[in-house]
Short mmCIF file of C-alpha atoms in Angstrom, two decimals:
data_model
loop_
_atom_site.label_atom_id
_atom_site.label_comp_id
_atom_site.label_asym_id
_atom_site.label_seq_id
_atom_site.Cartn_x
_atom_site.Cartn_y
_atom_site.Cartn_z
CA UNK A 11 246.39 -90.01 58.95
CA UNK A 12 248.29 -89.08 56.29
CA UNK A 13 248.86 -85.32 55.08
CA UNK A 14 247.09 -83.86 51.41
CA UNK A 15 250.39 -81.61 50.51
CA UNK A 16 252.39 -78.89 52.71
CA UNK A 17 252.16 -74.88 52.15
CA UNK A 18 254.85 -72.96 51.54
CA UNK A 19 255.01 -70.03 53.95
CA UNK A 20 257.98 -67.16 54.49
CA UNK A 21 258.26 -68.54 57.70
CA UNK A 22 261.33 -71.13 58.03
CA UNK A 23 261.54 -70.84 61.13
CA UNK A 24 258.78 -70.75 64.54
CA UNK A 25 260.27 -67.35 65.56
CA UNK A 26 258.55 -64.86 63.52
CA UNK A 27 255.25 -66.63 62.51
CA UNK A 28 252.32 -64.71 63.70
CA UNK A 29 250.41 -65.72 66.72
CA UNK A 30 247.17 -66.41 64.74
CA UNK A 31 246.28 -66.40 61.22
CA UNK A 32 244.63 -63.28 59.20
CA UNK A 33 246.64 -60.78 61.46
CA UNK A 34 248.96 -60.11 58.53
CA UNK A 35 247.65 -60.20 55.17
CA UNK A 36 250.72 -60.28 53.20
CA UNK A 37 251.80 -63.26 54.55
CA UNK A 38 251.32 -65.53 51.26
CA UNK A 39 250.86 -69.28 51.35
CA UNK A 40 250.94 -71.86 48.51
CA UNK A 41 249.35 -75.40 48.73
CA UNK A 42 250.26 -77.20 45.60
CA UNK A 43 248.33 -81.15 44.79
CA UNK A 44 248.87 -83.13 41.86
CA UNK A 45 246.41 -82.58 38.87
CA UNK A 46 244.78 -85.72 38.75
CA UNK A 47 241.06 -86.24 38.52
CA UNK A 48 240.66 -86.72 42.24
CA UNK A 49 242.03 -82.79 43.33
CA UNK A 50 240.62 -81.64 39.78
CA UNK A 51 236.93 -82.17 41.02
CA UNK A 52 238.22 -81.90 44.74
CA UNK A 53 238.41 -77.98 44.31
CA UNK A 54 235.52 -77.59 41.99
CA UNK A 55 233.49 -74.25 43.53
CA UNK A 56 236.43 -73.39 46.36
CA UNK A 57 236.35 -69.47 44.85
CA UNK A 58 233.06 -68.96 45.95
CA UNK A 59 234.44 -69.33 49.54
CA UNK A 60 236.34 -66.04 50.89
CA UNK A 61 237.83 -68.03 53.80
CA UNK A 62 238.84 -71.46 54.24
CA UNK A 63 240.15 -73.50 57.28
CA UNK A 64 243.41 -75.38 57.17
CA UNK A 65 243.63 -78.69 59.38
CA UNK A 66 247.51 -78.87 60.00
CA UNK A 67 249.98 -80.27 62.15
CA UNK A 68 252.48 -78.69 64.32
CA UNK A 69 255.25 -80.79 62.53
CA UNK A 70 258.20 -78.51 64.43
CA UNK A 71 257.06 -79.64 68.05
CA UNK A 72 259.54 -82.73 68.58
CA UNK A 73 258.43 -84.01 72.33
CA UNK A 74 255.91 -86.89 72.41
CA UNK A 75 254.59 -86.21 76.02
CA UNK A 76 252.89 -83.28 76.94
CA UNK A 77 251.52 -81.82 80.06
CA UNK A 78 247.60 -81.10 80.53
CA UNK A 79 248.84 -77.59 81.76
CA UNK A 80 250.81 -75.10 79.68
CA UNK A 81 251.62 -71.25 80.09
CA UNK A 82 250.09 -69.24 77.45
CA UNK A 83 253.02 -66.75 76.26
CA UNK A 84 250.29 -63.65 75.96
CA UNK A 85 248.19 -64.37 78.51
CA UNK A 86 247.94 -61.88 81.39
CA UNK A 87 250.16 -62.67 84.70
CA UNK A 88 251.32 -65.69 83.02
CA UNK A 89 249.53 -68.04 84.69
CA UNK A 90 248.82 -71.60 83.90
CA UNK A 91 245.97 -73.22 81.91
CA UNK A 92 244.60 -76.40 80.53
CA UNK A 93 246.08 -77.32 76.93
CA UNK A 94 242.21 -77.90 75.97
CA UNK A 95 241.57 -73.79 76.48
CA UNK A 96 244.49 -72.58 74.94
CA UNK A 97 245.91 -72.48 71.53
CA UNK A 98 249.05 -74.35 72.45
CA UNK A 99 250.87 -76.14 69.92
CA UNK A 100 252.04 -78.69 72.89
CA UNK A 101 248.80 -81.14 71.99
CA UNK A 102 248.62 -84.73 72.13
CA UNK A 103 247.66 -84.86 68.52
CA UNK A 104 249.88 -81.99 67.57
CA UNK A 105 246.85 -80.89 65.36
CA UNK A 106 246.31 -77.29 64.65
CA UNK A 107 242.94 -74.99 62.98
CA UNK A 108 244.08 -71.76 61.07
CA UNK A 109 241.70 -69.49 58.81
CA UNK A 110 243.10 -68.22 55.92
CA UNK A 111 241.99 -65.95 53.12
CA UNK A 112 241.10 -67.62 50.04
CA UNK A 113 243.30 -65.50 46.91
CA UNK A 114 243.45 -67.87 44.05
CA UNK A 115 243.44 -70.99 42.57
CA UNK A 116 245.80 -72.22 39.80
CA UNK A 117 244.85 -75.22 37.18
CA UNK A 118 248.56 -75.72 35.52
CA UNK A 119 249.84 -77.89 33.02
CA UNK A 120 250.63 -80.86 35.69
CA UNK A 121 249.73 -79.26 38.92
CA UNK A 122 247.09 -77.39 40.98
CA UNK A 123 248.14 -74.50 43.05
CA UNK A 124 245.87 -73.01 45.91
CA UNK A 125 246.54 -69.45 46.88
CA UNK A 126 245.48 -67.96 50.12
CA UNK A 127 246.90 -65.63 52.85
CA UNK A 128 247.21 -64.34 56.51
CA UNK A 129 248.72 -67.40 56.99
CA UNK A 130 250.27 -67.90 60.50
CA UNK A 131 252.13 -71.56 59.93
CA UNK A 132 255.78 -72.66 59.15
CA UNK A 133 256.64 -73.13 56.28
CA UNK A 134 256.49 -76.92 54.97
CA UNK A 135 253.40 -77.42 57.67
CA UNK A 136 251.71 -80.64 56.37
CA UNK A 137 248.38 -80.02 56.50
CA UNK A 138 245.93 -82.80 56.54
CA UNK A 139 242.13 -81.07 55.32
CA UNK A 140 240.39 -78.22 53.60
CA UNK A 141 236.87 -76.73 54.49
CA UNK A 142 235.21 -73.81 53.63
CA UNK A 143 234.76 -70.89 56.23
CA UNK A 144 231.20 -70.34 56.97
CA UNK A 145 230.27 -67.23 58.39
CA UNK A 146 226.87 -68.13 59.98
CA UNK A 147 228.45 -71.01 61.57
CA UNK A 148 231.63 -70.37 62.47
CA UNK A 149 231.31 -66.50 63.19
CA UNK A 150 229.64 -66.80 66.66
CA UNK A 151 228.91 -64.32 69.24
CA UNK A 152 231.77 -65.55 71.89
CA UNK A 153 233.81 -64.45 74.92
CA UNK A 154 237.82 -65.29 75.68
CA UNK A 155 240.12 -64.54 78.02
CA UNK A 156 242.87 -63.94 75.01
CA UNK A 157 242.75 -60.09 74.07
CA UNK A 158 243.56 -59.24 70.37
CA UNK A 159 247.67 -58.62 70.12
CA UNK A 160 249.03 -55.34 70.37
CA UNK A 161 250.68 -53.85 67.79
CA UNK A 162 253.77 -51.00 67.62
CA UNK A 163 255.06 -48.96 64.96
CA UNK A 164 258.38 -49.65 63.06
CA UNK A 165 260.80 -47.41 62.03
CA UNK A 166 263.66 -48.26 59.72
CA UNK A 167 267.49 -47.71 60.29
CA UNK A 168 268.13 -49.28 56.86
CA UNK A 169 267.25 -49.27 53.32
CA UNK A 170 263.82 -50.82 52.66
CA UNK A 171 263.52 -54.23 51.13
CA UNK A 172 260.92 -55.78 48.75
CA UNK A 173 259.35 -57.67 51.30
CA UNK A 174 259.38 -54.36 53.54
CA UNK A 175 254.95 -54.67 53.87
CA UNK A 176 255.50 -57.98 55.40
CA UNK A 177 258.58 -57.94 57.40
CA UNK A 178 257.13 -54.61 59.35
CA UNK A 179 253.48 -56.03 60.00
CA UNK A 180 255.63 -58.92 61.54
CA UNK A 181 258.22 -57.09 63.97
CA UNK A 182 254.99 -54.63 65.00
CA UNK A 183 253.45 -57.62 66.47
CA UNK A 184 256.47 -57.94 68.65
CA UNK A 185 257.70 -61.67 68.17
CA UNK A 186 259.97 -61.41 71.28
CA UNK A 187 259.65 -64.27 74.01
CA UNK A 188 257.42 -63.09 76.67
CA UNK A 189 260.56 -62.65 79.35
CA UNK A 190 262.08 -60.49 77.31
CA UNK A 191 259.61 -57.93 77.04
CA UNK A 192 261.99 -54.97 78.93
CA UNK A 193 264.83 -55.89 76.88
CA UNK A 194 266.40 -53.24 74.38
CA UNK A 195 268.87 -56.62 72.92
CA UNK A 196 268.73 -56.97 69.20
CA UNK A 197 266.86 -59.84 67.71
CA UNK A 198 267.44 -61.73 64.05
CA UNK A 199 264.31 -63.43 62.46
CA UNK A 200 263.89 -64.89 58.81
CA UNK A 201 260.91 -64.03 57.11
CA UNK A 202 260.83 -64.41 53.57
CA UNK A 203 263.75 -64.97 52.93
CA UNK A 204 265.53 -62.21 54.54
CA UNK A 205 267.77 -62.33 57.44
CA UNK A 206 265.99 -59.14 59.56
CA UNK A 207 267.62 -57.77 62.98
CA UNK A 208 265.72 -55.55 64.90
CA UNK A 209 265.80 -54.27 68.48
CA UNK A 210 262.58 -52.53 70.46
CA UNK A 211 263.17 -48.76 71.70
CA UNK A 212 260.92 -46.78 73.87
CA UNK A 213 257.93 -47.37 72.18
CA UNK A 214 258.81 -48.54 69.16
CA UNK A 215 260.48 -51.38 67.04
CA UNK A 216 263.87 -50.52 65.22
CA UNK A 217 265.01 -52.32 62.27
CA UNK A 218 268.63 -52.36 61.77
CA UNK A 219 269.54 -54.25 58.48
CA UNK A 220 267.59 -56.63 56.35
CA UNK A 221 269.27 -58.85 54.16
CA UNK A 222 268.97 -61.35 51.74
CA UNK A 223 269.53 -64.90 52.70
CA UNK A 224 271.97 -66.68 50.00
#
């Protein structure tokens, strides 16, 4: 199986990246394809589509054996379940499903460029389909054990940057490591291409600088 493109995220890195998609809408990603006749009629009618699903791979998980039992990092008391119940990226296809928003679509001089957001991948995810979201479908009326993520306010020791929207929606969905959940230590994540340290206090998140990676 062999990928379409790759999306371009501000995620380099798996620290930071949201735990699922649409939880942050101004995280931007771009899906650019050749403009040949093939993707030219490929796309034809996508904008009449709010949502689309992204078949990708987890292209940053390295081991090839996995265990049919992993520990879901939100998942109350921690205990263990079956890969095939959780969203784990530790699969034995290393195959993922993420909706995104549908923004825009792009017909350039020797390129086509697909816009969407809320992604929650790395950047340079290959990703290996395209289908449109449909609500009457895919919308269902459905239980889970996974509760929707909580969510702190952020306060800022620094100057603001121009990715300040996006960097705070990401450090109030606390991106810490689930054992480290009573620790006041000061973290570093990259998101768009800023080098961001922040450090939780009380009840809140704290960032302390934010700058530019050269």
């Amino acid at each position: 199986m062999t990928p379409i493109t790759s999306i371009r995220t501000p995620f380099p890195e798996k620290f930071g990246i949201p735990r699922q998609s649409l939880l942050v809408n101004e995280a931007k990603g771009l899906l650019k394809f050749p403009k040949n006749d093939f993707y030219h009629e490929a796309f034809r009618g996508i904008e009449e589509s709010s949502h689309l699903w992204l078949i990708f791979g987890f292209h940053l998980i390295k081991e090839d054996t996995f265990n049919g039992l992993v520990r879901p990092p939100r998942f109350e008391g921690r205990k263990k379940m079956g890969v095939f119940a959780t969203r784990s990226p530790h699969r034995p296809n290393k195959l993922g499903l993420s909706v995104v928003k549908f923004e825009n679509i792009l017909y350039l001089e020797n390129e086509i460029v697909l816009e969407v957001s809320g992604v929650d991948l790395a950047d340079g995810t290959p990703i290996y389909d395209i289908k449109p979201y449909v609500p009457y479908t895919d919308c269902v009326d459905a239980k889970s054990p996974f509760e929707k993520q909580e969510s702190f306010a952020v306060k800022w020791n620094c100057e603001k940057v121009s990715e300040a929207a996006l960097i705070e929606k990401i450090i109030a969905l606390d991106p810490r490591p689930q054992h480290d959940k009573d620790s006041e230590e000061e973290y570093g994540v990259s998101i768009a291409g800023f080098n961001v340290r922040f450090r939780f206090l009380v009840s809140h998140f704290e960032i302390v600088s934010a700058v530019r990676i050269k």
